[in-house]
Short mmCIF file of N, CA and C in Angstrom, two decimals:
data_model
loop_
_atom_site.label_atom_id
_atom_site.label_comp_id
_atom_site.label_asym_id
_atom_site.label_seq_id
_atom_site.Cartn_x
_atom_site.Cartn_y
_atom_site.Cartn_z
N MET A 1 -86.84 124.54 170.12
CA MET A 1 -86.62 125.86 169.55
C MET A 1 -85.68 126.63 170.46
N THR A 2 -84.58 127.08 169.89
CA THR A 2 -83.62 127.82 170.69
C THR A 2 -83.97 129.30 170.69
N PRO A 3 -83.83 129.92 171.84
CA PRO A 3 -84.10 131.35 171.87
C PRO A 3 -83.07 132.08 171.02
N SER A 4 -83.54 133.14 170.36
CA SER A 4 -82.60 133.90 169.53
C SER A 4 -81.65 134.68 170.43
N THR A 5 -80.42 134.73 170.00
CA THR A 5 -79.43 135.47 170.77
C THR A 5 -79.38 136.90 170.26
N PRO A 6 -79.18 137.82 171.16
CA PRO A 6 -79.11 139.21 170.71
C PRO A 6 -77.87 139.41 169.85
N PRO A 7 -77.92 140.39 168.94
CA PRO A 7 -76.75 140.64 168.11
C PRO A 7 -75.53 141.01 168.97
N ALA A 8 -74.39 140.63 168.51
CA ALA A 8 -73.16 140.98 169.21
C ALA A 8 -73.02 142.49 169.27
N PRO A 9 -72.44 143.02 170.35
CA PRO A 9 -72.32 144.48 170.47
C PRO A 9 -71.61 145.12 169.29
N ALA A 10 -70.59 144.47 168.74
CA ALA A 10 -69.87 145.07 167.61
C ALA A 10 -70.79 145.23 166.40
N ARG A 11 -71.63 144.22 166.15
CA ARG A 11 -72.55 144.32 165.01
C ARG A 11 -73.60 145.39 165.25
N ARG A 12 -74.11 145.47 166.48
CA ARG A 12 -75.08 146.51 166.82
C ARG A 12 -74.44 147.88 166.65
N SER A 13 -73.21 148.00 167.12
CA SER A 13 -72.48 149.26 167.02
C SER A 13 -72.28 149.65 165.55
N ASP A 14 -71.89 148.68 164.72
CA ASP A 14 -71.70 148.96 163.30
C ASP A 14 -73.01 149.39 162.64
N ALA A 15 -74.09 148.72 162.99
CA ALA A 15 -75.40 149.06 162.42
C ALA A 15 -75.82 150.47 162.85
N THR A 16 -75.54 150.83 164.10
CA THR A 16 -75.88 152.17 164.59
C THR A 16 -75.07 153.22 163.86
N ARG A 17 -73.78 152.97 163.72
CA ARG A 17 -72.92 153.93 162.99
C ARG A 17 -73.41 154.10 161.55
N LEU A 18 -73.74 153.00 160.91
CA LEU A 18 -74.21 153.06 159.53
C LEU A 18 -75.52 153.84 159.44
N ALA A 19 -76.43 153.61 160.38
CA ALA A 19 -77.71 154.34 160.39
C ALA A 19 -77.47 155.84 160.58
N ILE A 20 -76.54 156.17 161.46
CA ILE A 20 -76.22 157.59 161.70
C ILE A 20 -75.65 158.22 160.44
N LEU A 21 -74.69 157.54 159.80
CA LEU A 21 -74.07 158.09 158.59
C LEU A 21 -75.08 158.22 157.46
N ASP A 22 -75.94 157.25 157.28
CA ASP A 22 -76.97 157.34 156.23
C ASP A 22 -77.89 158.53 156.50
N ALA A 23 -78.32 158.68 157.74
CA ALA A 23 -79.19 159.80 158.10
C ALA A 23 -78.46 161.13 157.92
N ALA A 24 -77.21 161.18 158.32
CA ALA A 24 -76.43 162.41 158.19
C ALA A 24 -76.28 162.81 156.73
N ARG A 25 -75.99 161.84 155.87
CA ARG A 25 -75.84 162.15 154.44
C ARG A 25 -77.14 162.72 153.88
N GLU A 26 -78.24 162.13 154.25
CA GLU A 26 -79.53 162.61 153.75
C GLU A 26 -79.83 164.00 154.29
N ARG A 27 -79.58 164.24 155.58
CA ARG A 27 -79.88 165.55 156.16
C ARG A 27 -78.92 166.61 155.61
N PHE A 28 -77.63 166.29 155.51
CA PHE A 28 -76.69 167.27 154.96
C PHE A 28 -77.03 167.59 153.51
N ALA A 29 -77.43 166.57 152.74
CA ALA A 29 -77.80 166.80 151.34
C ALA A 29 -79.06 167.65 151.25
N ALA A 30 -80.04 167.38 152.09
CA ALA A 30 -81.31 168.10 152.01
C ALA A 30 -81.26 169.47 152.67
N ASP A 31 -80.56 169.57 153.81
CA ASP A 31 -80.61 170.79 154.61
C ASP A 31 -79.37 171.65 154.53
N GLY A 32 -78.25 171.09 154.05
CA GLY A 32 -76.99 171.82 154.11
C GLY A 32 -76.38 171.66 155.50
N TYR A 33 -75.15 172.09 155.63
CA TYR A 33 -74.42 171.90 156.88
C TYR A 33 -75.03 172.71 158.02
N GLU A 34 -75.30 173.98 157.79
CA GLU A 34 -75.76 174.86 158.85
C GLU A 34 -77.10 174.43 159.42
N ARG A 35 -78.03 174.01 158.58
CA ARG A 35 -79.38 173.69 159.04
C ARG A 35 -79.52 172.25 159.53
N ALA A 36 -78.63 171.37 159.11
CA ALA A 36 -78.68 169.99 159.60
C ALA A 36 -78.24 169.99 161.07
N THR A 37 -79.04 169.41 161.93
CA THR A 37 -78.71 169.38 163.35
C THR A 37 -78.51 167.94 163.81
N ILE A 38 -77.78 167.81 164.91
CA ILE A 38 -77.57 166.49 165.50
C ILE A 38 -78.92 165.87 165.86
N ARG A 39 -79.82 166.67 166.41
CA ARG A 39 -81.15 166.15 166.79
C ARG A 39 -81.92 165.65 165.57
N ALA A 40 -81.90 166.42 164.49
CA ALA A 40 -82.62 166.01 163.27
C ALA A 40 -82.01 164.74 162.68
N ILE A 41 -80.70 164.66 162.71
CA ILE A 41 -80.02 163.47 162.18
C ILE A 41 -80.36 162.26 163.05
N ALA A 42 -80.31 162.43 164.36
CA ALA A 42 -80.65 161.33 165.26
C ALA A 42 -82.11 160.90 165.07
N ARG A 43 -83.01 161.87 164.95
CA ARG A 43 -84.43 161.55 164.73
C ARG A 43 -84.59 160.76 163.42
N HIS A 44 -83.87 161.19 162.38
CA HIS A 44 -83.92 160.51 161.08
C HIS A 44 -83.41 159.06 161.20
N ALA A 45 -82.42 158.85 162.07
CA ALA A 45 -81.84 157.51 162.26
C ALA A 45 -82.58 156.71 163.32
N ASN A 46 -83.58 157.31 163.95
CA ASN A 46 -84.34 156.66 165.03
C ASN A 46 -83.46 156.24 166.20
N ILE A 47 -82.58 157.15 166.58
CA ILE A 47 -81.72 156.88 167.75
C ILE A 47 -81.68 158.13 168.63
N ASP A 48 -81.13 157.99 169.79
CA ASP A 48 -80.97 159.11 170.71
C ASP A 48 -79.80 159.99 170.23
N PRO A 49 -79.94 161.33 170.32
CA PRO A 49 -78.84 162.22 169.90
C PRO A 49 -77.52 161.94 170.60
N SER A 50 -77.58 161.42 171.82
CA SER A 50 -76.33 161.14 172.54
C SER A 50 -75.49 160.08 171.82
N MET A 51 -76.16 159.20 171.07
CA MET A 51 -75.41 158.18 170.32
C MET A 51 -74.59 158.81 169.20
N VAL A 52 -75.14 159.85 168.57
CA VAL A 52 -74.39 160.55 167.53
C VAL A 52 -73.13 161.15 168.14
N MET A 53 -73.30 161.78 169.29
CA MET A 53 -72.16 162.40 169.96
C MET A 53 -71.15 161.34 170.42
N ARG A 54 -71.66 160.21 170.88
CA ARG A 54 -70.78 159.14 171.34
C ARG A 54 -69.86 158.66 170.22
N TYR A 55 -70.42 158.46 169.03
CA TYR A 55 -69.64 157.91 167.93
C TYR A 55 -68.83 158.95 167.16
N TYR A 56 -69.34 160.18 167.07
CA TYR A 56 -68.69 161.16 166.18
C TYR A 56 -68.24 162.43 166.87
N GLY A 57 -68.52 162.57 168.16
CA GLY A 57 -68.01 163.70 168.92
C GLY A 57 -68.82 164.98 168.77
N ASN A 58 -68.97 165.44 167.55
CA ASN A 58 -69.69 166.69 167.29
C ASN A 58 -70.13 166.70 165.83
N LYS A 59 -70.76 167.77 165.45
CA LYS A 59 -71.28 167.89 164.09
C LYS A 59 -70.16 167.87 163.05
N GLU A 60 -69.03 168.51 163.36
CA GLU A 60 -67.91 168.52 162.43
C GLU A 60 -67.36 167.11 162.20
N GLY A 61 -67.23 166.35 163.29
CA GLY A 61 -66.75 164.97 163.16
C GLY A 61 -67.72 164.10 162.37
N LEU A 62 -69.00 164.32 162.61
CA LEU A 62 -70.02 163.57 161.87
C LEU A 62 -69.97 163.93 160.39
N PHE A 63 -69.85 165.21 160.10
CA PHE A 63 -69.79 165.63 158.70
C PHE A 63 -68.58 165.02 158.01
N ALA A 64 -67.42 165.07 158.65
CA ALA A 64 -66.21 164.50 158.05
C ALA A 64 -66.40 163.02 157.75
N ALA A 65 -67.02 162.29 158.67
CA ALA A 65 -67.25 160.86 158.44
C ALA A 65 -68.29 160.64 157.35
N ALA A 66 -69.31 161.47 157.33
CA ALA A 66 -70.40 161.29 156.36
C ALA A 66 -69.95 161.56 154.93
N VAL A 67 -69.00 162.45 154.76
CA VAL A 67 -68.59 162.80 153.39
C VAL A 67 -67.23 162.23 153.03
N ALA A 68 -66.73 161.31 153.83
CA ALA A 68 -65.50 160.62 153.45
C ALA A 68 -65.84 159.77 152.23
N ILE A 69 -65.17 160.05 151.14
CA ILE A 69 -65.55 159.36 149.90
C ILE A 69 -64.33 159.10 149.04
N ASP A 70 -64.33 157.95 148.46
CA ASP A 70 -63.33 157.59 147.45
C ASP A 70 -64.03 157.75 146.11
N LEU A 71 -63.52 158.64 145.28
CA LEU A 71 -64.14 158.88 143.98
C LEU A 71 -63.99 157.69 143.03
N GLU A 72 -63.14 156.74 143.41
CA GLU A 72 -62.94 155.53 142.60
C GLU A 72 -62.68 155.88 141.14
N LEU A 73 -61.80 156.85 140.93
CA LEU A 73 -61.47 157.28 139.58
C LEU A 73 -60.76 156.16 138.83
N PRO A 74 -60.88 156.18 137.52
CA PRO A 74 -60.16 155.18 136.73
C PRO A 74 -58.66 155.26 137.03
N ASP A 75 -58.01 154.14 137.01
CA ASP A 75 -56.57 154.08 137.26
C ASP A 75 -55.84 154.83 136.14
N PRO A 76 -55.11 155.90 136.48
CA PRO A 76 -54.42 156.66 135.45
C PRO A 76 -53.46 155.82 134.60
N ALA A 77 -52.89 154.79 135.19
CA ALA A 77 -51.93 153.96 134.45
C ALA A 77 -52.61 153.15 133.35
N THR A 78 -53.89 152.88 133.49
CA THR A 78 -54.59 152.07 132.48
C THR A 78 -55.50 152.90 131.59
N LEU A 79 -55.54 154.20 131.82
CA LEU A 79 -56.45 155.07 131.07
C LEU A 79 -55.75 155.65 129.85
N PRO A 80 -56.21 155.33 128.64
CA PRO A 80 -55.60 155.93 127.46
C PRO A 80 -55.73 157.46 127.52
N ARG A 81 -54.65 158.13 127.25
CA ARG A 81 -54.59 159.60 127.36
C ARG A 81 -55.70 160.28 126.59
N ASP A 82 -56.00 159.80 125.38
CA ASP A 82 -56.99 160.48 124.54
C ASP A 82 -58.44 160.11 124.91
N GLU A 83 -58.63 159.27 125.93
CA GLU A 83 -59.97 158.93 126.39
C GLU A 83 -60.24 159.42 127.81
N ALA A 84 -59.32 160.19 128.37
CA ALA A 84 -59.43 160.62 129.77
C ALA A 84 -60.67 161.50 130.00
N GLY A 85 -60.95 162.42 129.09
CA GLY A 85 -62.10 163.31 129.26
C GLY A 85 -63.41 162.54 129.30
N ARG A 86 -63.61 161.68 128.34
CA ARG A 86 -64.84 160.88 128.29
C ARG A 86 -64.95 159.98 129.52
N ALA A 87 -63.85 159.35 129.89
CA ALA A 87 -63.87 158.45 131.05
C ALA A 87 -64.23 159.20 132.33
N LEU A 88 -63.66 160.38 132.53
CA LEU A 88 -63.95 161.15 133.74
C LEU A 88 -65.40 161.62 133.78
N VAL A 89 -65.89 162.19 132.70
CA VAL A 89 -67.26 162.70 132.68
C VAL A 89 -68.25 161.55 132.90
N THR A 90 -68.05 160.45 132.21
CA THR A 90 -68.92 159.30 132.38
C THR A 90 -68.88 158.79 133.82
N HIS A 91 -67.68 158.69 134.37
CA HIS A 91 -67.52 158.20 135.73
C HIS A 91 -68.25 159.11 136.72
N PHE A 92 -68.04 160.42 136.60
CA PHE A 92 -68.66 161.34 137.54
C PHE A 92 -70.18 161.36 137.41
N LEU A 93 -70.69 161.33 136.21
CA LEU A 93 -72.14 161.30 136.06
C LEU A 93 -72.72 160.02 136.68
N ASP A 94 -72.06 158.90 136.47
CA ASP A 94 -72.53 157.66 137.09
C ASP A 94 -72.52 157.78 138.62
N MET A 95 -71.46 158.37 139.16
CA MET A 95 -71.38 158.52 140.61
C MET A 95 -72.45 159.47 141.15
N TRP A 96 -72.64 160.61 140.49
CA TRP A 96 -73.65 161.57 140.96
C TRP A 96 -75.04 160.96 140.92
N GLU A 97 -75.31 160.17 139.91
CA GLU A 97 -76.64 159.57 139.79
C GLU A 97 -76.93 158.62 140.95
N GLU A 98 -75.90 158.01 141.52
CA GLU A 98 -76.10 156.96 142.53
C GLU A 98 -75.69 157.34 143.93
N ASN A 99 -75.12 158.52 144.15
CA ASN A 99 -74.45 158.77 145.42
C ASN A 99 -74.85 160.10 146.02
N GLU A 100 -75.70 160.07 147.04
CA GLU A 100 -76.13 161.31 147.68
C GLU A 100 -75.01 161.98 148.47
N VAL A 101 -73.93 161.25 148.76
CA VAL A 101 -72.81 161.84 149.49
C VAL A 101 -72.21 162.99 148.69
N LEU A 102 -72.08 162.80 147.39
CA LEU A 102 -71.52 163.86 146.55
C LEU A 102 -72.42 165.08 146.54
N THR A 103 -73.72 164.90 146.51
CA THR A 103 -74.64 166.02 146.55
C THR A 103 -74.52 166.75 147.88
N ALA A 104 -74.46 165.99 148.97
CA ALA A 104 -74.29 166.61 150.29
C ALA A 104 -73.00 167.40 150.35
N LEU A 105 -71.93 166.81 149.85
CA LEU A 105 -70.63 167.48 149.87
C LEU A 105 -70.67 168.75 149.04
N LEU A 106 -71.30 168.73 147.90
CA LEU A 106 -71.39 169.92 147.06
C LEU A 106 -72.22 171.00 147.73
N ARG A 107 -73.37 170.64 148.27
CA ARG A 107 -74.21 171.63 148.97
C ARG A 107 -73.45 172.30 150.09
N VAL A 108 -72.79 171.49 150.90
CA VAL A 108 -72.09 172.02 152.05
C VAL A 108 -70.82 172.75 151.62
N GLY A 109 -70.18 172.27 150.58
CA GLY A 109 -68.95 172.89 150.12
C GLY A 109 -69.12 174.32 149.65
N VAL A 110 -70.30 174.66 149.16
CA VAL A 110 -70.51 176.03 148.69
C VAL A 110 -71.00 176.96 149.79
N THR A 111 -71.32 176.40 150.97
CA THR A 111 -71.85 177.25 152.03
C THR A 111 -71.06 177.20 153.33
N ASN A 112 -70.09 176.32 153.43
CA ASN A 112 -69.40 176.11 154.70
C ASN A 112 -67.92 175.87 154.46
N GLN A 113 -67.09 176.52 155.27
CA GLN A 113 -65.64 176.41 155.10
C GLN A 113 -65.14 174.98 155.29
N ALA A 114 -65.67 174.27 156.29
CA ALA A 114 -65.23 172.87 156.50
C ALA A 114 -65.59 172.01 155.30
N GLY A 115 -66.77 172.24 154.73
CA GLY A 115 -67.17 171.49 153.55
C GLY A 115 -66.30 171.81 152.35
N ALA A 116 -65.96 173.09 152.20
CA ALA A 116 -65.10 173.50 151.09
C ALA A 116 -63.72 172.86 151.23
N GLU A 117 -63.19 172.85 152.44
CA GLU A 117 -61.88 172.23 152.66
C GLU A 117 -61.93 170.74 152.36
N ARG A 118 -63.00 170.10 152.77
CA ARG A 118 -63.14 168.66 152.51
C ARG A 118 -63.18 168.39 151.01
N MET A 119 -63.94 169.21 150.30
CA MET A 119 -64.05 169.05 148.85
C MET A 119 -62.70 169.29 148.18
N ARG A 120 -61.99 170.33 148.60
CA ARG A 120 -60.66 170.59 148.03
C ARG A 120 -59.73 169.41 148.26
N GLY A 121 -59.77 168.85 149.46
CA GLY A 121 -58.91 167.71 149.76
C GLY A 121 -59.21 166.51 148.89
N ILE A 122 -60.48 166.22 148.70
CA ILE A 122 -60.86 165.07 147.88
C ILE A 122 -60.40 165.26 146.44
N PHE A 123 -60.64 166.43 145.90
CA PHE A 123 -60.26 166.64 144.51
C PHE A 123 -58.75 166.73 144.34
N THR A 124 -58.05 167.32 145.31
CA THR A 124 -56.59 167.39 145.22
C THR A 124 -55.97 166.00 145.32
N ASP A 125 -56.44 165.23 146.28
CA ASP A 125 -55.85 163.91 146.51
C ASP A 125 -56.21 162.91 145.42
N GLN A 126 -57.38 163.08 144.79
CA GLN A 126 -57.86 162.04 143.88
C GLN A 126 -57.86 162.44 142.42
N LEU A 127 -58.14 163.70 142.11
CA LEU A 127 -58.18 164.11 140.70
C LEU A 127 -56.81 164.57 140.20
N LEU A 128 -56.04 165.21 141.05
CA LEU A 128 -54.72 165.71 140.62
C LEU A 128 -53.80 164.61 140.10
N PRO A 129 -53.73 163.43 140.73
CA PRO A 129 -52.86 162.38 140.18
C PRO A 129 -53.23 161.99 138.75
N LEU A 130 -54.52 161.98 138.44
CA LEU A 130 -54.94 161.64 137.09
C LEU A 130 -54.49 162.74 136.12
N ALA A 131 -54.67 163.99 136.52
CA ALA A 131 -54.23 165.10 135.67
C ALA A 131 -52.71 165.04 135.46
N LEU A 132 -51.98 164.74 136.50
CA LEU A 132 -50.52 164.62 136.38
C LEU A 132 -50.13 163.56 135.35
N ARG A 133 -50.89 162.49 135.30
CA ARG A 133 -50.56 161.38 134.41
C ARG A 133 -50.82 161.70 132.94
N VAL A 134 -51.89 162.48 132.65
CA VAL A 134 -52.27 162.65 131.25
C VAL A 134 -51.92 164.02 130.65
N CYS A 135 -51.66 165.03 131.48
CA CYS A 135 -51.39 166.35 130.89
C CYS A 135 -49.97 166.42 130.35
N PRO A 136 -49.75 167.28 129.34
CA PRO A 136 -48.44 167.32 128.69
C PRO A 136 -47.33 167.93 129.55
N ASP A 137 -47.67 168.75 130.52
CA ASP A 137 -46.67 169.41 131.37
C ASP A 137 -47.10 169.27 132.82
N PRO A 138 -46.39 168.48 133.61
CA PRO A 138 -46.80 168.26 135.01
C PRO A 138 -46.97 169.54 135.82
N GLU A 139 -46.23 170.59 135.48
CA GLU A 139 -46.39 171.85 136.20
C GLU A 139 -47.77 172.46 135.99
N GLN A 140 -48.42 172.11 134.89
CA GLN A 140 -49.76 172.63 134.60
C GLN A 140 -50.87 171.77 135.19
N ALA A 141 -50.53 170.63 135.76
CA ALA A 141 -51.55 169.69 136.25
C ALA A 141 -52.51 170.31 137.27
N PRO A 142 -52.04 171.09 138.26
CA PRO A 142 -53.00 171.66 139.21
C PRO A 142 -54.03 172.57 138.53
N ALA A 143 -53.59 173.42 137.62
CA ALA A 143 -54.53 174.31 136.92
C ALA A 143 -55.48 173.50 136.06
N ARG A 144 -54.97 172.48 135.39
CA ARG A 144 -55.82 171.66 134.53
C ARG A 144 -56.84 170.87 135.37
N ALA A 145 -56.42 170.35 136.51
CA ALA A 145 -57.36 169.64 137.39
C ALA A 145 -58.43 170.59 137.90
N ALA A 146 -58.05 171.84 138.19
CA ALA A 146 -59.04 172.84 138.64
C ALA A 146 -60.05 173.14 137.54
N LEU A 147 -59.59 173.23 136.30
CA LEU A 147 -60.51 173.46 135.19
C LEU A 147 -61.45 172.28 134.99
N VAL A 148 -60.92 171.07 135.10
CA VAL A 148 -61.77 169.88 135.01
C VAL A 148 -62.83 169.93 136.12
N SER A 149 -62.39 170.26 137.33
CA SER A 149 -63.33 170.36 138.45
C SER A 149 -64.41 171.39 138.18
N SER A 150 -64.05 172.50 137.55
CA SER A 150 -65.05 173.54 137.27
C SER A 150 -66.16 172.99 136.38
N GLN A 151 -65.81 172.17 135.42
CA GLN A 151 -66.81 171.59 134.54
C GLN A 151 -67.67 170.54 135.26
N LEU A 152 -67.01 169.63 135.96
CA LEU A 152 -67.73 168.55 136.63
C LEU A 152 -68.62 169.08 137.76
N LEU A 153 -68.07 169.98 138.56
CA LEU A 153 -68.85 170.53 139.66
C LEU A 153 -69.93 171.49 139.17
N GLY A 154 -69.64 172.19 138.08
CA GLY A 154 -70.66 173.07 137.50
C GLY A 154 -71.87 172.28 137.02
N LEU A 155 -71.62 171.17 136.34
CA LEU A 155 -72.73 170.33 135.91
C LEU A 155 -73.46 169.76 137.12
N ALA A 156 -72.72 169.29 138.11
CA ALA A 156 -73.35 168.72 139.30
C ALA A 156 -74.21 169.76 140.01
N LEU A 157 -73.72 170.97 140.12
CA LEU A 157 -74.48 172.02 140.79
C LEU A 157 -75.78 172.30 140.05
N THR A 158 -75.71 172.44 138.72
CA THR A 158 -76.92 172.76 137.97
C THR A 158 -77.87 171.57 137.85
N ARG A 159 -77.33 170.36 137.84
CA ARG A 159 -78.16 169.16 137.62
C ARG A 159 -78.72 168.57 138.91
N TYR A 160 -77.90 168.53 139.98
CA TYR A 160 -78.29 167.81 141.18
C TYR A 160 -78.64 168.69 142.37
N VAL A 161 -78.17 169.92 142.39
CA VAL A 161 -78.47 170.81 143.51
C VAL A 161 -79.52 171.84 143.11
N LEU A 162 -79.21 172.65 142.09
CA LEU A 162 -80.17 173.66 141.64
C LEU A 162 -81.30 173.04 140.83
N ARG A 163 -81.03 171.88 140.24
CA ARG A 163 -81.99 171.13 139.43
C ARG A 163 -82.60 171.99 138.32
N LEU A 164 -81.72 172.68 137.58
CA LEU A 164 -82.19 173.46 136.43
C LEU A 164 -82.77 172.49 135.40
N PRO A 165 -84.01 172.71 134.97
CA PRO A 165 -84.68 171.74 134.09
C PRO A 165 -83.88 171.32 132.86
N PRO A 166 -83.23 172.23 132.12
CA PRO A 166 -82.46 171.74 130.96
C PRO A 166 -81.28 170.84 131.35
N ALA A 167 -80.64 171.12 132.49
CA ALA A 167 -79.53 170.27 132.93
C ALA A 167 -80.04 168.91 133.39
N VAL A 168 -81.18 168.89 134.07
CA VAL A 168 -81.78 167.64 134.53
C VAL A 168 -82.26 166.81 133.33
N ALA A 169 -82.76 167.49 132.32
CA ALA A 169 -83.33 166.80 131.16
C ALA A 169 -82.29 166.12 130.27
N LEU A 170 -81.03 166.55 130.35
CA LEU A 170 -79.99 165.92 129.53
C LEU A 170 -79.85 164.45 129.92
N ASP A 171 -79.91 163.56 128.94
CA ASP A 171 -79.61 162.19 129.30
C ASP A 171 -78.09 162.06 129.43
N THR A 172 -77.67 160.99 130.07
CA THR A 172 -76.25 160.83 130.38
C THR A 172 -75.38 160.89 129.14
N GLU A 173 -75.78 160.22 128.07
CA GLU A 173 -74.97 160.20 126.85
C GLU A 173 -74.82 161.60 126.26
N GLU A 174 -75.89 162.37 126.30
CA GLU A 174 -75.83 163.73 125.77
C GLU A 174 -74.92 164.62 126.64
N ALA A 175 -75.03 164.49 127.95
CA ALA A 175 -74.17 165.26 128.85
C ALA A 175 -72.70 164.91 128.62
N VAL A 176 -72.42 163.62 128.47
CA VAL A 176 -71.04 163.19 128.18
C VAL A 176 -70.58 163.76 126.86
N ALA A 177 -71.43 163.72 125.84
CA ALA A 177 -71.06 164.24 124.52
C ALA A 177 -70.71 165.73 124.58
N TRP A 178 -71.43 166.49 125.39
CA TRP A 178 -71.14 167.92 125.53
C TRP A 178 -69.88 168.18 126.35
N LEU A 179 -69.74 167.51 127.46
CA LEU A 179 -68.66 167.83 128.39
C LEU A 179 -67.33 167.16 128.09
N ALA A 180 -67.36 165.94 127.60
CA ALA A 180 -66.11 165.18 127.42
C ALA A 180 -65.07 165.91 126.58
N PRO A 181 -65.43 166.55 125.44
CA PRO A 181 -64.40 167.24 124.67
C PRO A 181 -63.76 168.40 125.43
N THR A 182 -64.56 169.10 126.24
CA THR A 182 -64.01 170.21 127.03
C THR A 182 -63.07 169.70 128.10
N VAL A 183 -63.47 168.66 128.81
CA VAL A 183 -62.61 168.08 129.84
C VAL A 183 -61.34 167.51 129.21
N GLN A 184 -61.47 166.87 128.06
CA GLN A 184 -60.30 166.34 127.36
C GLN A 184 -59.33 167.47 126.98
N ARG A 185 -59.89 168.57 126.49
CA ARG A 185 -59.05 169.72 126.12
C ARG A 185 -58.32 170.26 127.33
N TYR A 186 -59.04 170.39 128.46
CA TYR A 186 -58.38 170.87 129.68
C TYR A 186 -57.23 169.97 130.09
N LEU A 187 -57.38 168.67 129.89
CA LEU A 187 -56.35 167.73 130.35
C LEU A 187 -55.17 167.63 129.40
N THR A 188 -55.43 167.65 128.08
CA THR A 188 -54.35 167.25 127.17
C THR A 188 -53.98 168.27 126.09
N ALA A 189 -54.78 169.29 125.88
CA ALA A 189 -54.46 170.25 124.82
C ALA A 189 -53.20 171.05 125.18
N PRO A 190 -52.51 171.55 124.16
CA PRO A 190 -51.37 172.43 124.46
C PRO A 190 -51.85 173.66 125.24
N HIS A 191 -50.96 174.19 126.06
CA HIS A 191 -51.29 175.39 126.83
C HIS A 191 -51.67 176.51 125.86
N PRO A 192 -52.76 177.25 126.12
CA PRO A 192 -53.20 178.27 125.15
C PRO A 192 -52.19 179.38 124.90
N ALA A 193 -51.28 179.60 125.84
CA ALA A 193 -50.28 180.66 125.64
C ALA A 193 -49.07 180.15 124.87
N ALA A 194 -49.03 178.85 124.60
CA ALA A 194 -47.86 178.27 123.92
C ALA A 194 -47.88 178.57 122.44
#
């Protein structure tokens, strides 16, 4: 019987980083940015607080790493223009149902400037290209993407953060049926002043 060898330092380091990020996402989602502390996150990850500082420097660095997210939006080049609203709403609901990072980001985004900036960056970098591809006038894409965001984030706030019973009670198909036509209109309808 050969003695077991200890894990390689790189693997141990990766596991520690992952444990810290998982704990940070849970604490930021549950407590918000201001109340989540390095000590609480370290306790949640079962590690010493100095390890959090070693890997992420400070709370801001940890938050940035914890909420780094690719929305994995449908490829605008393959998305039929008249199905963009339904595809986006369905995609976002699926993501919110499975991803506490988005909930953490939303909670922190409404209470903290760094969180708000992070959220703006994610939506600008990832949602705006889709709006540019499907809207009738590229100059209107930023406003249209902002309107889409208002619908998606509004539902997320009421369903996953505030947990308003009627919003929580909507099944996914019903939520898509309500929101998809509005999101589609924001993306592709003629400008109301036209």
